[in-house]
PDB file of C-alpha atoms in Angstrom:
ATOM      1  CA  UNK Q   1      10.874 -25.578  -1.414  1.00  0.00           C
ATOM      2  CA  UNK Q   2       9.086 -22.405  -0.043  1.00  0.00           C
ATOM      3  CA  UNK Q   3       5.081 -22.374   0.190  1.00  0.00           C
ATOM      4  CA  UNK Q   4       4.777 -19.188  -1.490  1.00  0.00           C
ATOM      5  CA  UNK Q   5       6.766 -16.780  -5.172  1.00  0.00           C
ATOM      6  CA  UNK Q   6      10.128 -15.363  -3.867  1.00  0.00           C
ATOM      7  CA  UNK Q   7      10.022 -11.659  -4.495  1.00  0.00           C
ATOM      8  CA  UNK Q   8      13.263 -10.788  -6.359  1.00  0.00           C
ATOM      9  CA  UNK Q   9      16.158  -8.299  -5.073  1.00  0.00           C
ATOM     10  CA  UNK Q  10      14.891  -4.364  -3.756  1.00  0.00           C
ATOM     11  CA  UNK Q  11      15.437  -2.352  -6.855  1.00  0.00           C
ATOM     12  CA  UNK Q  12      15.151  -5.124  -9.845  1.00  0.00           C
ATOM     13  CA  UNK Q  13      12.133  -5.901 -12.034  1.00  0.00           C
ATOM     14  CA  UNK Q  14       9.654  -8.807 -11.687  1.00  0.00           C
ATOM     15  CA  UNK Q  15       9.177 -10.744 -15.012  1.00  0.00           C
ATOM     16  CA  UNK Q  16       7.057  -8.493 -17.229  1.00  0.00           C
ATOM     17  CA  UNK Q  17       7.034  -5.371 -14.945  1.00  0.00           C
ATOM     18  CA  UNK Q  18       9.280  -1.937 -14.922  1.00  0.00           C
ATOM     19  CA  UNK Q  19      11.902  -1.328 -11.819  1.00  0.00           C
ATOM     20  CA  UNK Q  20      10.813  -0.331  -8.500  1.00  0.00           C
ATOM     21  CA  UNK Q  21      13.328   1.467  -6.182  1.00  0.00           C
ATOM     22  CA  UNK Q  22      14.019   0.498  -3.038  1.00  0.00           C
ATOM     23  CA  UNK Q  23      13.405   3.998  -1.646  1.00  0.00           C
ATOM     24  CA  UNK Q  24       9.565   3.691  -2.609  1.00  0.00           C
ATOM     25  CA  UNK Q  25       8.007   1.885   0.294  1.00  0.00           C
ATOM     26  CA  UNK Q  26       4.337   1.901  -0.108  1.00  0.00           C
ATOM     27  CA  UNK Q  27       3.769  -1.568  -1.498  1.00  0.00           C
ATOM     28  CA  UNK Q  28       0.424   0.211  -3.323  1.00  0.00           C
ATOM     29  CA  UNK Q  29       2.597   2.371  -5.288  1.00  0.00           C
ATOM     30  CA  UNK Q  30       4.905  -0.284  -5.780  1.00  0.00           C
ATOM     31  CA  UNK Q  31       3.054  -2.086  -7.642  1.00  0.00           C
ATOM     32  CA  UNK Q  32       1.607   1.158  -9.657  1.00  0.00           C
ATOM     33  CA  UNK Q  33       5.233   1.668 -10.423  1.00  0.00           C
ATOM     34  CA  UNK Q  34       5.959  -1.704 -11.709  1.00  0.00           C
ATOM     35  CA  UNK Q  35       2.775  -2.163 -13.625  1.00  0.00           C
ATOM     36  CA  UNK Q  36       3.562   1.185 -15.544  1.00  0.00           C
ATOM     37  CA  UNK Q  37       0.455   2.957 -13.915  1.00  0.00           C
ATOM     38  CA  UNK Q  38       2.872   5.913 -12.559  1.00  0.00           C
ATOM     39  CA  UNK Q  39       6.904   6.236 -12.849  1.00  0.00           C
ATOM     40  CA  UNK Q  40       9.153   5.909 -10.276  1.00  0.00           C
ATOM     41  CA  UNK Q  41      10.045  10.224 -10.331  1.00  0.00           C
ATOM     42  CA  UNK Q  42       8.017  12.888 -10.028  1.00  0.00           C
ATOM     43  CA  UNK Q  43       4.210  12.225 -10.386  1.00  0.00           C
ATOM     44  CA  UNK Q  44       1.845  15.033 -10.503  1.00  0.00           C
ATOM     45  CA  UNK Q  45      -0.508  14.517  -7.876  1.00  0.00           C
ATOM     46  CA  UNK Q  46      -3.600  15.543  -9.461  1.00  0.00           C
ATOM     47  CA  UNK Q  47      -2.592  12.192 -11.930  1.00  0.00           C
ATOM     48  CA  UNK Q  48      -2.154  10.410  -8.051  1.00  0.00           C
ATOM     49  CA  UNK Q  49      -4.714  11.251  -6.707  1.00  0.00           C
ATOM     50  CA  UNK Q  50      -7.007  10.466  -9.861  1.00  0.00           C
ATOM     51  CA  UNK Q  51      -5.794   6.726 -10.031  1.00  0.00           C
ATOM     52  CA  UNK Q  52      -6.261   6.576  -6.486  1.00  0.00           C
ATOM     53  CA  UNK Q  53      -9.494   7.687  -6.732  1.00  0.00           C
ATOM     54  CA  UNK Q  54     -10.098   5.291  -9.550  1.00  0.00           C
ATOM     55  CA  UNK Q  55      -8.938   2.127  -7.598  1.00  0.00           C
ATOM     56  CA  UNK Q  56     -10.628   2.952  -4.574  1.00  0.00           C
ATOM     57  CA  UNK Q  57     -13.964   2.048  -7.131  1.00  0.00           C
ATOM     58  CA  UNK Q  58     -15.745   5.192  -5.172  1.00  0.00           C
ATOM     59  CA  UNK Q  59     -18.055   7.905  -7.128  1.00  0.00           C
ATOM     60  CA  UNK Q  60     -18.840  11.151  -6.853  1.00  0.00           C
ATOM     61  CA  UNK Q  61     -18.494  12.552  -3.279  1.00  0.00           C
ATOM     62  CA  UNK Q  62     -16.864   9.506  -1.884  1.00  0.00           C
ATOM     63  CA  UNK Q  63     -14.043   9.382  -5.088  1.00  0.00           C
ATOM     64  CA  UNK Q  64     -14.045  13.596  -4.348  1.00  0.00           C
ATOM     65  CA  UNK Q  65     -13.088  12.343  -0.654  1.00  0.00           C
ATOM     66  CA  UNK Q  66     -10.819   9.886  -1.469  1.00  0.00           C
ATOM     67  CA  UNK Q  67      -8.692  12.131  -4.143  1.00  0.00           C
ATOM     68  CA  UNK Q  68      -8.801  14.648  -1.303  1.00  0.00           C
ATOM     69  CA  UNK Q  69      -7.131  12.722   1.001  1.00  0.00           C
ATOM     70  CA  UNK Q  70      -4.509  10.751  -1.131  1.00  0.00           C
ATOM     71  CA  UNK Q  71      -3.153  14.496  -2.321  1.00  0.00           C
ATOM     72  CA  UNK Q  72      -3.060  16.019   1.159  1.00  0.00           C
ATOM     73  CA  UNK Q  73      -1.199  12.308   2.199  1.00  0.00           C
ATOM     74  CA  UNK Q  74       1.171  12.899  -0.674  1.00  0.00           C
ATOM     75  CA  UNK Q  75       1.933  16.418  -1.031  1.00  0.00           C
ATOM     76  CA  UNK Q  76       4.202  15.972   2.562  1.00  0.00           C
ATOM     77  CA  UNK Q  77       5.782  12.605   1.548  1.00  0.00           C
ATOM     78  CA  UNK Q  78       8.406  13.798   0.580  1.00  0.00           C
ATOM     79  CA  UNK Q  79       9.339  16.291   3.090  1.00  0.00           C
ATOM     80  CA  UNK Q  80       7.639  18.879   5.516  1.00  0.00           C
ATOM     81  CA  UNK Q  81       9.612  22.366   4.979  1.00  0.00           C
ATOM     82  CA  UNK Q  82       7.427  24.577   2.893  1.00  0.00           C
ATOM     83  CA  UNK Q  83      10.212  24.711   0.348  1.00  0.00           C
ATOM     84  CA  UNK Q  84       9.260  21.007  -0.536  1.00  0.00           C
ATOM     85  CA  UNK Q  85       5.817  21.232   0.395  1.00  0.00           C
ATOM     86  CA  UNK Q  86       5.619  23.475  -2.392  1.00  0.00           C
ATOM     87  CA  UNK Q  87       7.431  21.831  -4.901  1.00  0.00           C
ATOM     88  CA  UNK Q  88       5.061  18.678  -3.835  1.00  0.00           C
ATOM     89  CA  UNK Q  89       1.977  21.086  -4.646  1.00  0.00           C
ATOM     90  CA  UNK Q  90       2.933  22.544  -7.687  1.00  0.00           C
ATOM     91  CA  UNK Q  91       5.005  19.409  -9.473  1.00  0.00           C
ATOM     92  CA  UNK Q  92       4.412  16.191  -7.557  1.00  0.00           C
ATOM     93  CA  UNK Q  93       5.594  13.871  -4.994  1.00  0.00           C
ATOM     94  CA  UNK Q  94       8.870  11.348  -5.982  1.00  0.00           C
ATOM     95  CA  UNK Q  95       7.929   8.124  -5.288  1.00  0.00           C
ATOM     96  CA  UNK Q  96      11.256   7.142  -5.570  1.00  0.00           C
ATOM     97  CA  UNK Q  97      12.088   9.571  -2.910  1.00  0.00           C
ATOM     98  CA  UNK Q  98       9.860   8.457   0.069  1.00  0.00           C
ATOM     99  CA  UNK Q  99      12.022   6.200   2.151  1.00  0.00           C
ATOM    100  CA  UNK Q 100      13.057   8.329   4.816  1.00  0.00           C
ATOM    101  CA  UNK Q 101      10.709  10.896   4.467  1.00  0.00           C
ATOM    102  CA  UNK Q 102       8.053  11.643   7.505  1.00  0.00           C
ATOM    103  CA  UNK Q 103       5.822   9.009   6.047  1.00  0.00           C
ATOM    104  CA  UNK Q 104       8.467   6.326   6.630  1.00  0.00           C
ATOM    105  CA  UNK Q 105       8.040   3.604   9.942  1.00  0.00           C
ATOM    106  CA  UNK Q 106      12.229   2.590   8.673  1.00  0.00           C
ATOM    107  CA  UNK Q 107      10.688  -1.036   8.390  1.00  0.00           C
ATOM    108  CA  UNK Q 108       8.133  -0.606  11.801  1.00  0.00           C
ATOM    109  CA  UNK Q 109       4.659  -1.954  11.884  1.00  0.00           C
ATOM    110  CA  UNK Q 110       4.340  -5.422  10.356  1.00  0.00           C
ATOM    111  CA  UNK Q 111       7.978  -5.546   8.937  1.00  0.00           C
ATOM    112  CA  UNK Q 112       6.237  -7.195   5.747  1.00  0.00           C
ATOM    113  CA  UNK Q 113       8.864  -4.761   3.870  1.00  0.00           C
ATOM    114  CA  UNK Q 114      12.145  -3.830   5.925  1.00  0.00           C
ATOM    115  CA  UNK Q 115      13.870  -0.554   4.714  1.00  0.00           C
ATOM    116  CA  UNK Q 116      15.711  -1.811   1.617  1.00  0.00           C
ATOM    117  CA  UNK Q 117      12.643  -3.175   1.005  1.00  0.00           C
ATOM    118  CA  UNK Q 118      12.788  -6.579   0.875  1.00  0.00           C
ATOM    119  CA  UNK Q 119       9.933  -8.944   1.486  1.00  0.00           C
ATOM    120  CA  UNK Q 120       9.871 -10.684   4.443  1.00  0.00           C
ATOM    121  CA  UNK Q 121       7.078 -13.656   3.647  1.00  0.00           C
ATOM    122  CA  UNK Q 122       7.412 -14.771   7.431  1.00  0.00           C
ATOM    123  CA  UNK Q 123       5.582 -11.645   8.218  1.00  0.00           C
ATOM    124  CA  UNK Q 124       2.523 -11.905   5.665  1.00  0.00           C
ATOM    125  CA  UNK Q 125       2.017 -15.609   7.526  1.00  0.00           C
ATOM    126  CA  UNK Q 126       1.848 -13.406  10.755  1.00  0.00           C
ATOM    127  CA  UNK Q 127      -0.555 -11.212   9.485  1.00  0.00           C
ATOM    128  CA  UNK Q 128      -2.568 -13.810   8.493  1.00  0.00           C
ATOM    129  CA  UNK Q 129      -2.253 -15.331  12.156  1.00  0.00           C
ATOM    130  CA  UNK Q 130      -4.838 -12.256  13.398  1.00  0.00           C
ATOM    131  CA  UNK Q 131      -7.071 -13.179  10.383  1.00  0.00           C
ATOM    132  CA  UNK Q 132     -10.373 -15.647  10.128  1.00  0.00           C
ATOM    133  CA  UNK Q 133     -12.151 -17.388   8.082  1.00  0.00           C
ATOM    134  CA  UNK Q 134     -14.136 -14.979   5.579  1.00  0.00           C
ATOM    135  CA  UNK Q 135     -16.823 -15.547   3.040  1.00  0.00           C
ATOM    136  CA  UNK Q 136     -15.370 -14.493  -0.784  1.00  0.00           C
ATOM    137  CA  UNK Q 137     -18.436 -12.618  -2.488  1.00  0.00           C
ATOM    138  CA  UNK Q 138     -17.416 -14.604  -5.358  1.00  0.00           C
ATOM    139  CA  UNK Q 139     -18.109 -17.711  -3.738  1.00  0.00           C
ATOM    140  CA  UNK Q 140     -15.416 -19.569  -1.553  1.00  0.00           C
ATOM    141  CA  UNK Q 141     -13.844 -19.180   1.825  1.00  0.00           C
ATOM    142  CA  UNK Q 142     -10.218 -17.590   2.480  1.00  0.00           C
ATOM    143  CA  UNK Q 143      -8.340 -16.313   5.223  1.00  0.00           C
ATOM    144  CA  UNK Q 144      -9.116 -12.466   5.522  1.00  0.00           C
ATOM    145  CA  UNK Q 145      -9.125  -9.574   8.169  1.00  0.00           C
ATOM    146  CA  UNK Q 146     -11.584  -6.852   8.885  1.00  0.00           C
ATOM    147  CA  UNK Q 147     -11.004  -3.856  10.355  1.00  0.00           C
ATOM    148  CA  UNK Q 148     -11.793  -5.056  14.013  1.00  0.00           C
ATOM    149  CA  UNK Q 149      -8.726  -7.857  13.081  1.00  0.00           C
ATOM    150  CA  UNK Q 150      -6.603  -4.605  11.270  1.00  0.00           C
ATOM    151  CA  UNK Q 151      -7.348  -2.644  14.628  1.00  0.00           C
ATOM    152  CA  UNK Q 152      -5.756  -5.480  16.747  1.00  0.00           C
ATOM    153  CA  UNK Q 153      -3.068  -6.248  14.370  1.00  0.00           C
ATOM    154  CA  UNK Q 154      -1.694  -3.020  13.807  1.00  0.00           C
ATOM    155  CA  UNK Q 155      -1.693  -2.537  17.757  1.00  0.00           C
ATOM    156  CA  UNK Q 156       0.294  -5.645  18.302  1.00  0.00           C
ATOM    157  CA  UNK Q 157       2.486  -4.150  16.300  1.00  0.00           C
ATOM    158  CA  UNK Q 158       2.906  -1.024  17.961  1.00  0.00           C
ATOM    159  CA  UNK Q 159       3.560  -3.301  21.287  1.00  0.00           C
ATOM    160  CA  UNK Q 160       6.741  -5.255  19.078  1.00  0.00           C
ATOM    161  CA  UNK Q 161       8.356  -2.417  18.337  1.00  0.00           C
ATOM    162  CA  UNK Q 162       8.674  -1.260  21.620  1.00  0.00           C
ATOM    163  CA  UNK Q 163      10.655   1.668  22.375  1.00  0.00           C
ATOM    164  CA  UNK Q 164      11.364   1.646  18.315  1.00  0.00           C
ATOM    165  CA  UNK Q 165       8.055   2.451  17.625  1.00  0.00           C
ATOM    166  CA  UNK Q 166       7.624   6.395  17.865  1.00  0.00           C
ATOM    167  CA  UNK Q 167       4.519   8.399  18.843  1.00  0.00           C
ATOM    168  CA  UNK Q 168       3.157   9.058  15.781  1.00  0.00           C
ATOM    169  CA  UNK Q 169       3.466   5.503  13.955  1.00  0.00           C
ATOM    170  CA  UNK Q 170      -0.450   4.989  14.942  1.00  0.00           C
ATOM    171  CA  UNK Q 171      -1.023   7.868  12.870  1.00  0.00           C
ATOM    172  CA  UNK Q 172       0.737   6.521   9.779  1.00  0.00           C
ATOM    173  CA  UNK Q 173      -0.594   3.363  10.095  1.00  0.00           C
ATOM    174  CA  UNK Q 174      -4.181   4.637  10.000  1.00  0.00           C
ATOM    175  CA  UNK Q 175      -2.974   5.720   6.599  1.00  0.00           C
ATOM    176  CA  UNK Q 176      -1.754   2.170   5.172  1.00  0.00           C
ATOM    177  CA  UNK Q 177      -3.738  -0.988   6.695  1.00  0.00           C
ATOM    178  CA  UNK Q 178      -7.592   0.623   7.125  1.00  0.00           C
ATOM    179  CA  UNK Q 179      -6.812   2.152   3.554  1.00  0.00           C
ATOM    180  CA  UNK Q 180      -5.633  -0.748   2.186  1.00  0.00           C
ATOM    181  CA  UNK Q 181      -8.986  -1.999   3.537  1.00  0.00           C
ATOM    182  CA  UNK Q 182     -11.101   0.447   1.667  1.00  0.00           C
ATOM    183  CA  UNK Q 183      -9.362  -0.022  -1.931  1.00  0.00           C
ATOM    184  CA  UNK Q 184      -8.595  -3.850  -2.331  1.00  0.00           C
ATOM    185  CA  UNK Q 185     -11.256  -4.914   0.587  1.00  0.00           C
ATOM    186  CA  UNK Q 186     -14.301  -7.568  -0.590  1.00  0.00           C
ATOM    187  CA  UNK Q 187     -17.952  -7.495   0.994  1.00  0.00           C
ATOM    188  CA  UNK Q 188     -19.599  -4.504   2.570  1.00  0.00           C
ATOM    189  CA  UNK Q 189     -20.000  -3.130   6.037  1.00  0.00           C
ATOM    190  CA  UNK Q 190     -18.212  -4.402   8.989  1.00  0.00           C
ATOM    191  CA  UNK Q 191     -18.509  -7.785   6.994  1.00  0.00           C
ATOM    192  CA  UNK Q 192     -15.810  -6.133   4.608  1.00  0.00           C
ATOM    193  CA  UNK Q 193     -12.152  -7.700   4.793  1.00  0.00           C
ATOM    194  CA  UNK Q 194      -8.447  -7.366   3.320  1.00  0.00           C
ATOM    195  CA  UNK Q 195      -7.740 -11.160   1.588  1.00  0.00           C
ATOM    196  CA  UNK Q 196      -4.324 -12.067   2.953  1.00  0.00           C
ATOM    197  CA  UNK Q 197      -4.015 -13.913  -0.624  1.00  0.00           C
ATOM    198  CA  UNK Q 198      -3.622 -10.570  -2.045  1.00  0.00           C
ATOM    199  CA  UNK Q 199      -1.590  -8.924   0.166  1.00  0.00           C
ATOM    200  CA  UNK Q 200       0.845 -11.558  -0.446  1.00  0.00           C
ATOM    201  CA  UNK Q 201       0.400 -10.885  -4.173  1.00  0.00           C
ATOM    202  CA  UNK Q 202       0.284  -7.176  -3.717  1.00  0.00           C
ATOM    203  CA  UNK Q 203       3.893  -7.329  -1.347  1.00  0.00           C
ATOM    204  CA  UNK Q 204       5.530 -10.143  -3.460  1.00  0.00           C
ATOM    205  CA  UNK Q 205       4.572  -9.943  -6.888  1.00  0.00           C
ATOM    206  CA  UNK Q 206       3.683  -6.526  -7.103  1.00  0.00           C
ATOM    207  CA  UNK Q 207       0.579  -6.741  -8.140  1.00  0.00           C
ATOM    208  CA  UNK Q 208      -3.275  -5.612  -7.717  1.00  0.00           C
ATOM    209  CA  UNK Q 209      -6.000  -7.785  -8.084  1.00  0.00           C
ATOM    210  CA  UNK Q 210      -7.922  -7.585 -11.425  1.00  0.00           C
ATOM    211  CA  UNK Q 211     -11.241  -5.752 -10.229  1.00  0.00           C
ATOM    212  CA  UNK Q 212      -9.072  -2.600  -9.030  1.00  0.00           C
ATOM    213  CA  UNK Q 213      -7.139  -2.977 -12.651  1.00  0.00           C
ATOM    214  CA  UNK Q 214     -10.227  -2.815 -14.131  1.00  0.00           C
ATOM    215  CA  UNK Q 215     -10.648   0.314 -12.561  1.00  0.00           C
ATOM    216  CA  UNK Q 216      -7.424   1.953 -13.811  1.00  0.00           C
ATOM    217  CA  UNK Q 217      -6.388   3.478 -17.519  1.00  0.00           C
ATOM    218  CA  UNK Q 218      -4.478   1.873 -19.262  1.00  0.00           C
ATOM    219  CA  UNK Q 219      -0.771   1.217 -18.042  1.00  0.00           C
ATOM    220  CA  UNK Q 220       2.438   2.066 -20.094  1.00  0.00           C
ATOM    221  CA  UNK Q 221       4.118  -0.702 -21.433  1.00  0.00           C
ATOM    222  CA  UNK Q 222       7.083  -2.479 -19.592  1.00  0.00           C
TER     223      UNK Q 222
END
């Protein structure tokens, strides 16, 4: 029997949840997707940007910051021509539309989610290999990384994919893991780390940890 939950096939629904496509490869927006948050098509990105803002638990200035940067992120996900650019700006961004587009590493990086986006639970016990031992706020110790363990991960990384790996994949990931970080991290300061316990739950079940719920409106119903 496996350690850890199976996720089910790239395009089906998890028990209570609404279908994700395969073509939506953030496993953040996954999970807003399933968990009714957003849909799957075209998402305005002043509403992104707001429940990004939300999770992220920030106010004032640092929320303004955060909403700044999620809609400039999003408004060339989908494609960098002005023509789409445009429509991005003035409609939204299609989250069912981002595999592919320049935001895409084609299953790069940590290969946690190849590019029909299946789960590959081999790589979350990778990513936990670069971790350590971290104190849990709440009390407890688990197995977490900071962003001096994200820095070296996301490098060794780089150095896997080899000649696969183009020049600008540093960039992108400077978007996803040090992000990631910042919204579902616990503690403060450099002391402040990404549990590898919810990443698992975040890649696998689609879901987001119950303090950054708390944060959100209210979903749609599945």
């Amino acid at each position: 029997m496996p350690d850890h939950p199976i996720a089910s096939a790239p395009g089906t629904a998890l028990a209570g949840q609404l279908p994700v496509s395969p073509n939506n490869p953030c496993p953040f927006l996954r999970a807003l997707v399933a968990n009714g948050y957003v849909g799957g098509d075209v998402v305005p990105l002043s509403q992104l940007s707001e429940i990004v803002g939300d999770a992220s638990g920030q106010t004032g200035l640092g929320k303004k910051k955060v909403r700044v940067a999620t809609w400039m992120v999003a408004v060339i996900a989908n494609g960098l021509g002005p023509a789409r650019v445009l429509k991005s700006a003035t409609s939204g961004a299609v989250l069912d539309q981002l595999r592919n587009g320049p935001l895409d590493k084609h299953g790069g990086g940590s290969r946690i989610l190849d590019a029909t986006a299946k789960v590959h639970d081999e790589e979350i016990d990778r990513l936990a290999s670069f971790g350590k031992d971290c104190k849990n706020p709440t009390g407890g110790i688990e197995t977490g990384l900071t962003a001096k363990e994200i820095e070296t991960f996301m490098a060794a990384n780089i150095k896997r994919d080899g000649d696969a790996a183009r020049w600008y994949y540093p960039i992108l990931m400077k978007g996803e893991w040090p992000v990631l970080l910042k919204i579902l991290g616990k503690g403060e300061g450099e002391a402040r780390y990404l549990s590898v316990a919810e990443v698992r739950t975040l890649f696998v079940e689609r879901r987001l940890p119950e303090r950054i719920t708390a944060r959100l409106p209210k979903p749609a119903s599945p």
